[in-house]
Coordinates of C-alpha atoms in Angstrom, one line a residue:
X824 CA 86.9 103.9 115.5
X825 CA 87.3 102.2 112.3
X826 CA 85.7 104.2 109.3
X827 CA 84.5 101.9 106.5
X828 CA 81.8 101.4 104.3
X829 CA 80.3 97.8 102.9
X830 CA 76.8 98.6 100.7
X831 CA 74.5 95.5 100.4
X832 CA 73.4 94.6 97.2
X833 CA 76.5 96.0 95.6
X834 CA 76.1 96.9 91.6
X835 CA 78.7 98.4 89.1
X836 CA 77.6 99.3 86.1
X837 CA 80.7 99.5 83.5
X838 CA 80.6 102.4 81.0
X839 CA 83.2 100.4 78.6
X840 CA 84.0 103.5 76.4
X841 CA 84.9 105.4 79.4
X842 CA 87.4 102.5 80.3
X843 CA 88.8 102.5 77.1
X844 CA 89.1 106.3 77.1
X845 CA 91.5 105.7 80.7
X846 CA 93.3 103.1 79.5
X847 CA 94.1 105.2 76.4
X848 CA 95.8 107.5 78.6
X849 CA 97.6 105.2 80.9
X850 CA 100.8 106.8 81.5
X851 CA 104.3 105.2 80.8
X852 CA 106.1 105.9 84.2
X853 CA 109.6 107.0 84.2
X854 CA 112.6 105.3 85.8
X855 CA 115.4 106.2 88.2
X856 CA 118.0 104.3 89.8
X857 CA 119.3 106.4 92.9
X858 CA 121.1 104.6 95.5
X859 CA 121.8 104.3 99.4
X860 CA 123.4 107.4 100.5
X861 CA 124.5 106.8 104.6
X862 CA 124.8 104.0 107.2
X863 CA 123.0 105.6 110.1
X864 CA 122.6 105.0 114.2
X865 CA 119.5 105.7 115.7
X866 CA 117.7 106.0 119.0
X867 CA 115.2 107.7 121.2
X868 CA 116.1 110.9 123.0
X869 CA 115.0 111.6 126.5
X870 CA 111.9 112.9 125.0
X871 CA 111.6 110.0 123.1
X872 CA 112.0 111.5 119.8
X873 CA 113.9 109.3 117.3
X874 CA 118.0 110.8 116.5
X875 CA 120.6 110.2 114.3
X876 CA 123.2 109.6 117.1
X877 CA 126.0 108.4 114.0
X878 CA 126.1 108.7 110.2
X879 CA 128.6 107.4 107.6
X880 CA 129.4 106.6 104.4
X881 CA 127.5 103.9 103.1
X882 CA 130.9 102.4 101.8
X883 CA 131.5 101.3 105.9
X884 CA 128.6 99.2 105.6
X885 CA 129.7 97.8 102.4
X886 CA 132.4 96.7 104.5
X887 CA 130.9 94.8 107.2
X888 CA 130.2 91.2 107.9
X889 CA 127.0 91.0 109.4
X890 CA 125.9 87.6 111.8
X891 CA 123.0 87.2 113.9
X892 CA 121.5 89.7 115.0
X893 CA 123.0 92.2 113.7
X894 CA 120.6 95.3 112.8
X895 CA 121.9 98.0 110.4
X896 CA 120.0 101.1 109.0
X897 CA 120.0 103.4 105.9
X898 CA 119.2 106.5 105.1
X899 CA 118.3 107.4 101.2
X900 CA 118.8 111.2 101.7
X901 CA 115.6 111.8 100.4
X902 CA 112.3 110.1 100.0
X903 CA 111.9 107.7 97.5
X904 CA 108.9 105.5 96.0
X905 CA 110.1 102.8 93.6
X906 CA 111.5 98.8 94.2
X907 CA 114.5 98.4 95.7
X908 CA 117.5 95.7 95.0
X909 CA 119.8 94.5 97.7
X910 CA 122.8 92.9 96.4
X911 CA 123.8 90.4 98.6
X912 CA 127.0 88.5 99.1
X913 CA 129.0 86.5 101.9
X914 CA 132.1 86.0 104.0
X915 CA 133.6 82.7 105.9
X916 CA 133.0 79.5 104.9
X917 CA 130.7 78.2 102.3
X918 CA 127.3 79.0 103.2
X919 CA 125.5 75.9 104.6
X920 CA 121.6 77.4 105.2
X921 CA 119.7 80.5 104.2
X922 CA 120.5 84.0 105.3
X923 CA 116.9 84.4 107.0
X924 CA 116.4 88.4 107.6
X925 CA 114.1 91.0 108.0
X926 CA 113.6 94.2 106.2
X927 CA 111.8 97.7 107.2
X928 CA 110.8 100.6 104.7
X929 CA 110.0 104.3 106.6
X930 CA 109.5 107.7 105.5
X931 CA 110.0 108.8 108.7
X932 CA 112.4 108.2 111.1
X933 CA 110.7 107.6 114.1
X934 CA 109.5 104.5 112.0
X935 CA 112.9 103.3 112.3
X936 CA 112.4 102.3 116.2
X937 CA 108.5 101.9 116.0
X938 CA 108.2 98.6 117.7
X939 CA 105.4 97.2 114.4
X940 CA 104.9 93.4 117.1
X941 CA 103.2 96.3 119.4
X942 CA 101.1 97.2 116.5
X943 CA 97.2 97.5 117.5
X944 CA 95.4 99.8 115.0
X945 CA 92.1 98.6 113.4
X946 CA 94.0 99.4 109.9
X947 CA 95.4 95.9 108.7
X948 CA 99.5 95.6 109.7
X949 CA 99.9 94.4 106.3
X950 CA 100.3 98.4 105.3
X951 CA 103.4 98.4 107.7
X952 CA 106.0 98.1 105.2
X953 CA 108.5 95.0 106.2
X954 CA 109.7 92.1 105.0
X955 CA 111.0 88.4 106.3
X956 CA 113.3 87.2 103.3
X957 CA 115.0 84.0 102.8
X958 CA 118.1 83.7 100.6
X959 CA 119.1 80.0 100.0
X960 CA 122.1 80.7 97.5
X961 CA 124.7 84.0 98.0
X962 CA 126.0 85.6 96.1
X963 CA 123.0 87.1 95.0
X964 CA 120.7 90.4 93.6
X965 CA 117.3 90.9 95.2
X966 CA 114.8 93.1 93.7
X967 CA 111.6 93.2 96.0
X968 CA 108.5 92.9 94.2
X969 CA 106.6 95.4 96.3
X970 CA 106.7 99.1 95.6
X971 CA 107.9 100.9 98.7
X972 CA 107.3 104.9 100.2
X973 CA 110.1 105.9 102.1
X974 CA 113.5 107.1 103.0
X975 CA 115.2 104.8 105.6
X976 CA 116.0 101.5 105.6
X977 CA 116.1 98.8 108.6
X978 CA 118.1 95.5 107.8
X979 CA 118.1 93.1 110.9
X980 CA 119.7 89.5 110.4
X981 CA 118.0 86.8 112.0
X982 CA 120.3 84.2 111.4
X983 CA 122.6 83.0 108.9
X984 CA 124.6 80.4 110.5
X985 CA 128.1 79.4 112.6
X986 CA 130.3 79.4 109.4
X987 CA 129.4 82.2 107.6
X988 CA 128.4 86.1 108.0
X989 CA 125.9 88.3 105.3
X990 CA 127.9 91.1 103.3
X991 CA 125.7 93.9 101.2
X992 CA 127.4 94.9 97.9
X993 CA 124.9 97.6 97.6
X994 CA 121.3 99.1 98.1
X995 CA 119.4 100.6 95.2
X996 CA 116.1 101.6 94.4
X997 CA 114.4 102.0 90.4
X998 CA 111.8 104.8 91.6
X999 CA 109.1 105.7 89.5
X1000 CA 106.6 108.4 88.9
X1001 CA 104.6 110.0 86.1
X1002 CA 106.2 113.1 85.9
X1003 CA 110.0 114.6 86.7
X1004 CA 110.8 116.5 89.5
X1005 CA 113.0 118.7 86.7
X1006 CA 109.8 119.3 84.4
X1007 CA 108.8 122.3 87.0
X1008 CA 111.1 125.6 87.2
X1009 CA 111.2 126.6 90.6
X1010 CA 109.6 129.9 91.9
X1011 CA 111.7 132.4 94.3
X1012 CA 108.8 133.4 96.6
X1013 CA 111.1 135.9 98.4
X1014 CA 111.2 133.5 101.6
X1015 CA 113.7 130.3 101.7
X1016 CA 110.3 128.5 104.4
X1017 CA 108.0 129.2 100.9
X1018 CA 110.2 128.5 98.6
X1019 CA 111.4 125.0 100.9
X1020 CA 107.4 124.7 101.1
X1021 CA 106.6 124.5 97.2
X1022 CA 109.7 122.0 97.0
X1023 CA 108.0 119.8 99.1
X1024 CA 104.6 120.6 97.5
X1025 CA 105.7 119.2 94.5
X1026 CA 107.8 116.0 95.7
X1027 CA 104.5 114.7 97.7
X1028 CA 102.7 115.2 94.3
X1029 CA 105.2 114.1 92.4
X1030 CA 105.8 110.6 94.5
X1031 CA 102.1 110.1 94.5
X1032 CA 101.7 110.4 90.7
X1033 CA 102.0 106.8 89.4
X1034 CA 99.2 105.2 86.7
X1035 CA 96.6 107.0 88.8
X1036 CA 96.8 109.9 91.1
X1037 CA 96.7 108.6 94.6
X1038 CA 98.2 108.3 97.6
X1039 CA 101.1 105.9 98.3
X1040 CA 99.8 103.6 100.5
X1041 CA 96.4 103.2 99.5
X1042 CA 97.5 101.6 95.6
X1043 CA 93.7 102.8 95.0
X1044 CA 92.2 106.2 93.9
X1045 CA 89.9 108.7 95.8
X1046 CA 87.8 110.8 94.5
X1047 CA 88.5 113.8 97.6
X1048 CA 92.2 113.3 96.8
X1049 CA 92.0 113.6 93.1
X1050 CA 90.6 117.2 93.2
X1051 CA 93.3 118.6 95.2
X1052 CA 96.1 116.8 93.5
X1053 CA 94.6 117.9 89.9
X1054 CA 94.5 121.1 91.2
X1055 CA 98.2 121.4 92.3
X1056 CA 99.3 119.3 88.9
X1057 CA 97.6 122.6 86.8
X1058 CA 100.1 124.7 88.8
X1059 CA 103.1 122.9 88.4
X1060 CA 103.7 119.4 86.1
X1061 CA 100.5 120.2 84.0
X1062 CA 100.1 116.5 83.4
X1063 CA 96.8 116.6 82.0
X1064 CA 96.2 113.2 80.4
X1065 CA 96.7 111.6 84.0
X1066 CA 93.7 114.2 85.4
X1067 CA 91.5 113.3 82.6
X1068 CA 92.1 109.7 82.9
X1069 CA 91.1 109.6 86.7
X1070 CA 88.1 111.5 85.6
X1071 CA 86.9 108.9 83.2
X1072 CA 87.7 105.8 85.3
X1073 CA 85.5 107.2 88.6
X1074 CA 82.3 107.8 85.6
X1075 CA 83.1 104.6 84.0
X1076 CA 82.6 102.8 87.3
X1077 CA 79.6 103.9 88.7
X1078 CA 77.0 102.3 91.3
X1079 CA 73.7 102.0 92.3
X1080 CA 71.7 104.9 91.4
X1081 CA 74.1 106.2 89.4
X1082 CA 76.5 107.0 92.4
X1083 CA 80.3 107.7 92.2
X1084 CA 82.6 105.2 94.4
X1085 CA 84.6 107.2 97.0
X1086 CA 87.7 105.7 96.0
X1087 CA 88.8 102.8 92.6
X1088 CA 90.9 99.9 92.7
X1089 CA 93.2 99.7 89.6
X1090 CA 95.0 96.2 90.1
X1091 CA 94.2 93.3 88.9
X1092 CA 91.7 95.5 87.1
X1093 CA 89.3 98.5 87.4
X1094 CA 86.9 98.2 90.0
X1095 CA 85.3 100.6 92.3
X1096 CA 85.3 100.2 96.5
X1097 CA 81.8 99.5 97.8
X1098 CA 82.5 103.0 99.8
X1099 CA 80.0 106.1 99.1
X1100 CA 80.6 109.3 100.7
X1101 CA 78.4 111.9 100.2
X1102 CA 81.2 115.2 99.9
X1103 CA 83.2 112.9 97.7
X1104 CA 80.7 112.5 94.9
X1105 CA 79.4 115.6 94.9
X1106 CA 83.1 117.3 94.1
X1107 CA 83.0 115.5 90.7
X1108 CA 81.5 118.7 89.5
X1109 CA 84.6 120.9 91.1
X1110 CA 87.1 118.1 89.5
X1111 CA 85.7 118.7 86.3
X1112 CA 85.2 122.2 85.8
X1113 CA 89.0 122.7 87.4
X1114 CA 89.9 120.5 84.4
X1115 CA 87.9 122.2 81.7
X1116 CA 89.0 125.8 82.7
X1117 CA 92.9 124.4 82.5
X1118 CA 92.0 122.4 79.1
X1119 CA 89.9 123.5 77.4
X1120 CA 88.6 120.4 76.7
X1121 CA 84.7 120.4 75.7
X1122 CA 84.6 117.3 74.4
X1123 CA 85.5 115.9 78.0
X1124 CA 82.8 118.2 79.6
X1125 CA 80.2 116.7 77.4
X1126 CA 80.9 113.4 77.9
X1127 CA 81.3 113.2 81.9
X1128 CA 78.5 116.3 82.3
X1129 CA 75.7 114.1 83.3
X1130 CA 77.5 112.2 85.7
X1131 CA 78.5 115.5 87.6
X1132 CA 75.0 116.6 87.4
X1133 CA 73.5 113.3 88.5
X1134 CA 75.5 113.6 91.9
X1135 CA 74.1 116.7 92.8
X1136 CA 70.5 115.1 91.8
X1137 CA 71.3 112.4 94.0
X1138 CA 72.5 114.0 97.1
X1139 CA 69.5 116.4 97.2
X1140 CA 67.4 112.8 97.9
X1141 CA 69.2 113.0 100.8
X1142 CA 67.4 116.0 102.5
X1143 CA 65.2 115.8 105.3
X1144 CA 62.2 117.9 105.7
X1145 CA 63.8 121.0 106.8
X1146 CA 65.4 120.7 103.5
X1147 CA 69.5 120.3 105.2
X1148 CA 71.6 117.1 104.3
X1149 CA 70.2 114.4 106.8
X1150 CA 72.6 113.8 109.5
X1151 CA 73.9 110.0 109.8
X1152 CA 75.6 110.1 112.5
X1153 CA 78.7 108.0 113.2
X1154 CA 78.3 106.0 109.7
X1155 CA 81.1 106.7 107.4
X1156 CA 78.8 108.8 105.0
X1157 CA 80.7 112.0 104.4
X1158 CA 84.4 112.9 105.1
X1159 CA 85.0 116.8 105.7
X1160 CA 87.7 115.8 108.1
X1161 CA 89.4 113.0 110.4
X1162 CA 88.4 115.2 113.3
X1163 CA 87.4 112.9 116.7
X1164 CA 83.6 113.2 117.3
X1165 CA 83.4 115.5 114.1
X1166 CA 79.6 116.0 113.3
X1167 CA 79.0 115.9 109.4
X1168 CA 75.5 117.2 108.5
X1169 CA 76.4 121.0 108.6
X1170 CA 79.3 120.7 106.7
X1171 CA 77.5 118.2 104.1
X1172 CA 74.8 120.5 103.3
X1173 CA 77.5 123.4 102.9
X1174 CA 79.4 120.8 100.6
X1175 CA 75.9 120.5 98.6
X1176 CA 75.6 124.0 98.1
X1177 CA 79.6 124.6 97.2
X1178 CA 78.9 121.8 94.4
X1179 CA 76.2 123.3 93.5
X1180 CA 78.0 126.2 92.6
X1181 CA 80.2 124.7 90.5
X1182 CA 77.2 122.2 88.9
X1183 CA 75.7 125.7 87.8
X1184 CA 78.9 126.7 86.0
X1185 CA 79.3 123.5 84.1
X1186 CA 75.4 123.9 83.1
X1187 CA 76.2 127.8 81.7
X1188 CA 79.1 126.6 79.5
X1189 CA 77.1 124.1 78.0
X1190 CA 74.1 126.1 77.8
X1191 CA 72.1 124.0 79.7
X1192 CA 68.9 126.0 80.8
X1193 CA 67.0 123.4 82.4
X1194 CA 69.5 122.8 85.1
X1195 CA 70.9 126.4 85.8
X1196 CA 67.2 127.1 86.5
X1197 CA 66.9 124.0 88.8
X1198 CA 70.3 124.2 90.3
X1199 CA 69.7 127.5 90.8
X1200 CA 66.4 127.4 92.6
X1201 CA 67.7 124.3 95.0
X1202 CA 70.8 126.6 95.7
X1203 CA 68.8 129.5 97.4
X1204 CA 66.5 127.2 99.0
X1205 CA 69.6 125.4 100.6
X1206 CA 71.0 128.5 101.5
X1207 CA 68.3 129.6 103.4
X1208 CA 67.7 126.2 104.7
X1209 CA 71.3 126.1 106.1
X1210 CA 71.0 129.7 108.0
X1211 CA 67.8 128.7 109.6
X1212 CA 68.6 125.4 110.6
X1213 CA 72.7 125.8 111.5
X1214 CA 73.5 129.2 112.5
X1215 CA 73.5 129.7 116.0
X1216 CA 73.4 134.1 116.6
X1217 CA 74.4 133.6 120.2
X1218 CA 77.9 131.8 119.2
X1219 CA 78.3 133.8 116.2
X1220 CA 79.0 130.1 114.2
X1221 CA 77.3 127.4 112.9
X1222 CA 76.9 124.4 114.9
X1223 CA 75.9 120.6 113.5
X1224 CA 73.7 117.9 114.8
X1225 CA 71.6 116.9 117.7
X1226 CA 74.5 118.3 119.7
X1227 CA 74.6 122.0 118.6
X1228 CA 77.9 120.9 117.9
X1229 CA 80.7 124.0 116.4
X1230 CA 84.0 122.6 114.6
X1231 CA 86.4 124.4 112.6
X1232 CA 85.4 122.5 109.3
X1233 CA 81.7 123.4 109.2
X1234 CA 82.5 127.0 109.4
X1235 CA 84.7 126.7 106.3
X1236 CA 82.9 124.5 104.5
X1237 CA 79.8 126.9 104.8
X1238 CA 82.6 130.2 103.5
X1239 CA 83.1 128.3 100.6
X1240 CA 79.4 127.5 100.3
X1241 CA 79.0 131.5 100.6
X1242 CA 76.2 130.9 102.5
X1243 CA 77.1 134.7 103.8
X1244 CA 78.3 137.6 101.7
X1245 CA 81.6 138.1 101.7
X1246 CA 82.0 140.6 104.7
X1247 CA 80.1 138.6 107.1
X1248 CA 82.2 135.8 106.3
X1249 CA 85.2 137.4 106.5
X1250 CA 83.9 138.7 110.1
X1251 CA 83.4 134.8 110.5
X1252 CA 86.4 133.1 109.6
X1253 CA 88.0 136.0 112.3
X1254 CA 85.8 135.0 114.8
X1255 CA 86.3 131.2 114.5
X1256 CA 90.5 131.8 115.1
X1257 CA 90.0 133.9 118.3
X1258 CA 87.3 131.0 119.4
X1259 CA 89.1 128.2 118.5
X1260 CA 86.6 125.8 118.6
X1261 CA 87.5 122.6 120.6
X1262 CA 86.6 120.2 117.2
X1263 CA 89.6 121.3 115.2
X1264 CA 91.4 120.6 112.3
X1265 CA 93.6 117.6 111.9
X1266 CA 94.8 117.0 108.1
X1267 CA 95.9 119.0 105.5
X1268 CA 93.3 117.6 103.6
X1269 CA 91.1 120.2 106.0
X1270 CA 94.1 122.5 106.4
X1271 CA 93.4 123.1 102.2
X1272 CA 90.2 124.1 102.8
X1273 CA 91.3 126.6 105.6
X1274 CA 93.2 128.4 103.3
X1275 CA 90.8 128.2 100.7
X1276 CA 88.5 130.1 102.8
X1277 CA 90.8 133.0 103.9
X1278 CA 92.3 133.2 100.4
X1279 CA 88.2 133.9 99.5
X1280 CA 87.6 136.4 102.2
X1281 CA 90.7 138.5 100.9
X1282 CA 92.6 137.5 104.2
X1283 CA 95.9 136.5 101.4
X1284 CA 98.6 137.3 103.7
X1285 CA 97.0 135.8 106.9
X1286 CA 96.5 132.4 104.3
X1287 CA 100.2 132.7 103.6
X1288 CA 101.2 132.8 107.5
X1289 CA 98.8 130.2 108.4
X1290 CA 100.4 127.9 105.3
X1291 CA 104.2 128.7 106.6
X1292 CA 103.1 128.0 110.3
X1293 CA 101.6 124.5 109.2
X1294 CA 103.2 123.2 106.9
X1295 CA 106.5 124.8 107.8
X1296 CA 106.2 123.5 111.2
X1297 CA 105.7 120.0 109.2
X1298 CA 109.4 120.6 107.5
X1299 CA 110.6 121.3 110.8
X1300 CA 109.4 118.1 112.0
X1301 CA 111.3 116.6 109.4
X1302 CA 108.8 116.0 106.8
X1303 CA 110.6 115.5 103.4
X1304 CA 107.4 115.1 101.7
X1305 CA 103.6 116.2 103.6
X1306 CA 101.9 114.0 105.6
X1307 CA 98.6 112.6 105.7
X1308 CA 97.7 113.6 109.3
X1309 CA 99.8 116.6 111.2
X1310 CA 98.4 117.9 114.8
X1311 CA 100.3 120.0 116.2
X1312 CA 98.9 119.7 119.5
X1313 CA 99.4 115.7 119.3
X1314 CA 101.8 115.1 116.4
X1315 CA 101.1 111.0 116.6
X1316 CA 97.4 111.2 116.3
X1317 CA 96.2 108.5 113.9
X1318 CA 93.1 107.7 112.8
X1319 CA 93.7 104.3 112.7
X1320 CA 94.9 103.7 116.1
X1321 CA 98.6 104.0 115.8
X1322 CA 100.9 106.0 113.8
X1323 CA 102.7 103.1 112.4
X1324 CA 100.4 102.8 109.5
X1325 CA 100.1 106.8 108.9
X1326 CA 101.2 107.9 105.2
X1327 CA 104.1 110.2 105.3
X1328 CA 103.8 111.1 101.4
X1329 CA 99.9 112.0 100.8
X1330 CA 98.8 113.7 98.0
X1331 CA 96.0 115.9 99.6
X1332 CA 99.1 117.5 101.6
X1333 CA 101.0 119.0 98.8
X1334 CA 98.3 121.7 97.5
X1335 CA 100.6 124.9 99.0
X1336 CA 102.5 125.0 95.7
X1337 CA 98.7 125.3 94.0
X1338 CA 98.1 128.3 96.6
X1339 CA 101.3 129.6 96.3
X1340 CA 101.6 129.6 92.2
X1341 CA 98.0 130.4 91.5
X1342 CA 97.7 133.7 94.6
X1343 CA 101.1 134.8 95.3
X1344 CA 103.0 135.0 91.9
X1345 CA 103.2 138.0 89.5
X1346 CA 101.3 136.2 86.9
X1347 CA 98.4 135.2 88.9
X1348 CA 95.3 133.6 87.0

């Protein structure tokens, strides 16, 4: 079903020294060139997975003629994000009409044989990365405009013509980033699955830290996606001035009422998506006290403060009278999870109370009496509000909405809310695995949270097993950087419809090096 948002009687209102501030710290990206590594063959298996049934140099296809037809496919060695240059030459006689052909970027393999004229997600096909080129004059060098995610390459020739053939001098790509790969010492965690786990932590991150944090294919910034990739960039690149920048764009860009946009366009210029979810805003508060307590930065707290605050003040005007989040049903008004037929209310009020939490903390640095006795009082009454209303004594969970409905993410979210003591919740989150209720997690995003949760109810070595059996069942599936959906039990579940247009490098997926160097090294913090 497609999830969107458009909000009649759409404001922004522009705070222009908070822009300023951003553009300020607009980062200069760093260049390199890396080139093609291997002319592969592919195909589908009898199980219809996609194979490397051939690999070679790339020097043999360097060596080819290529006529109509002819399809030919490269693998990078690793993934890349960056614009790539074909240089282009001929054979045969003198080239009497355009070489016309086509050209498909994947950061998976099984992209590589995805058939994109099948192509019937809701998602628009323009995110499916290919390309119909003309080249009128050979020899030539093309540099592609668009920046690209990915590792393989798919080159198909459509036609050139009866009196000459297409020869490629060479593939190479200028990636960019933020931040090097080399900046960050690596960590022996005394198991070659962690330590292969971290690497790929930090290349997701990495890939996806451009002018913004974000995720590749989205070329905008959300506000969910930010926390956890701030959060693993404390841990490992400590690239502060990008973290504070994204801070000050999302409260420079605010909407009606004072609301923060889910997610901010950055091209041709800031502006914010006409998209408000509720768990979004509120985890302002969390992105900004994660930032202070790695900074140190006051001067940041005090300016972005109220705007923290105000989503907290804003949210609680969404209660209904039993004083619990009001439940909106199947409008895209709160996140939590991609789940299918996820209820949200529960697990909005237990994001309420964890941001309350955290809006409390931010209050007690700045001495802020008013609101620690206000957030305080609206905490306990939303705790006891969520008990009465959500838990269910005969389950031994909390359930959500008209349907008495229990998911995995609702009895995490209300862990983290500490709705329980810590005991009860560690009986909980126990109780929850051998249950296994039916609405489950499906993204790392959610996955984060899971660990979150047993990390908080002392469960450290279960969190570690749980992060090697999903996200090292990811690597095994190939994944050279984390993915923005993995199921297990259905490893092409989209929430778009088809696959095609899932992201293969997503920032919310690379917060095990974050676990992993805040919980399991010697000098934990």
């Amino acid at each position: 079903m497609p999830s969107y948002s458009i909000i009649e009687n759409f404001e922004v209102h522009k705070n222009n020294r908070f822009l300023e501030i951003a553009e300020a710290l607009k980062p200069e990206l760093l260049h390199k060139e890396i080139k093609a590594e291997k002319e592969i063959m592919v195909e589908k298996d009898r199980q219809m997975r996609t194979v490397i049934t051939e690999e070679h140099p790339i020097e043999n296809l360097y060596a080819k003629s290529l006529k109509r037809d002819d399809t030919v496919f490269v693998d990078f060695g690793d993934h890349a994000v960056g614009y790539v240059t074909l240089e282009l030459s001929k054979t045969g006689s003198h080239q009497d009409a355009p070489v016309y052909f086509y050209l498909k970027f994947g950061e998976r393999l099984e992209e590589m044989t995805d058939k994109t004229a099948d192509y019937d997600g809701w998602l628009s096909r323009g995110w499916i990365q290919e390309e119909y080129i003309h080249v009128d004059v050979l020899p030539a060098k093309v540099k592609l405009p668009r920046r690209y995610s990915f590792r393989y390459m798919e080159l198909r020739v459509i036609d050139t013509s009866a009196k000459f053939q297409l020869k490629i001098n060479g593939i190479s790509c200028d990636t960019v980033s933020a931040v090097d790969m080399e900046s960050v010492k690596p960590v022996d965690f005394g198991d070659p699955l962690l330590n292969q786990i971290d690497l790929v932590s930090r290349k997701t991150l990495k890939e996806c830290m451009q002018d913004v944090f974000g995720p590749k294919r989205d070329r905008r910034m959300w506000l969910g996606d930010l926390r956890l990739q701030a959060r693993a960039n404390y841990y490992t690149f400590k690239n502060y001035d990008l973290a504070k920048r994204c801070m000050y764009i999302f409260a420079g860009l605010l909407f009606n009422e004072g609301k923060l946009s889910a997610c901010v366009f950055t091209e041709p210029e800031m502006e914010p998506d006409d998209t408000y979810l509720l768990d979004y805003a509120l985890f302002f508060s969390s992105v900004l006290l994660d930032y202070y307590e790695a900074t140190g930065d006051l001067e940041t707290l005090r300016d972005l403060y109220d705007v923290a605050i105000d989503q907290i003040r804003i949210a609680m005007t969404q209660l209904n009278e039993k004083n619990v989040v009001e439940d909106l049903g199947d409008a895209f008004w709160c996140f939590l999870d991609w789940g299918d037929g996820l209820n949200k209310q529960a697990g909005a009020t237990a994001v309420l109370i964890y941001c309350i939490r955290y809006g409390i903390r931010l209050a007690k640095i700045l001495d802020k009496q008013e609101d620690i006795s206000w957030l305080e009082e609206k905490q306990a009454m939303l705790k006891e509000a969520a008990v009465k209303e959500f838990w269910d004594e005969a389950l031994g969970m909390f359930v959500s909405g008209p349907d008495r409905q229990a998911s995995w993410a609702t009895q995490i979210w209300m862990i983290l809310a500490r709705v329980f003591d810590k005991e009860t919740n560690c009986k909980l989150i126990h109780h929850v695995m051998e249950v296994n209720p039916r609405i489950r997690m499906v993204t790392p995003y959610m996955y984060h949270h899971y660990i979150d949760a047993l990390i908080r109810c002392d469960e450290k070595e279960l969190a570690l097993e749980e992060m090697k059996r999903y996200w090292g069942e990811m690597i095994r599936d190939g994944a050279d950087t984390f993915w923005e959906l993995y199921n297990p039990y259905n490893r092409e579940e989209s929430p778009y419809g088809s696959s095609m247009v899932n992201s293969y490098c997503h920032a919310w997926s690379c917060t095990p090096t974050y676990f992993l160097r805040k919980f399991y090294m010697d000098n934990e913090k």
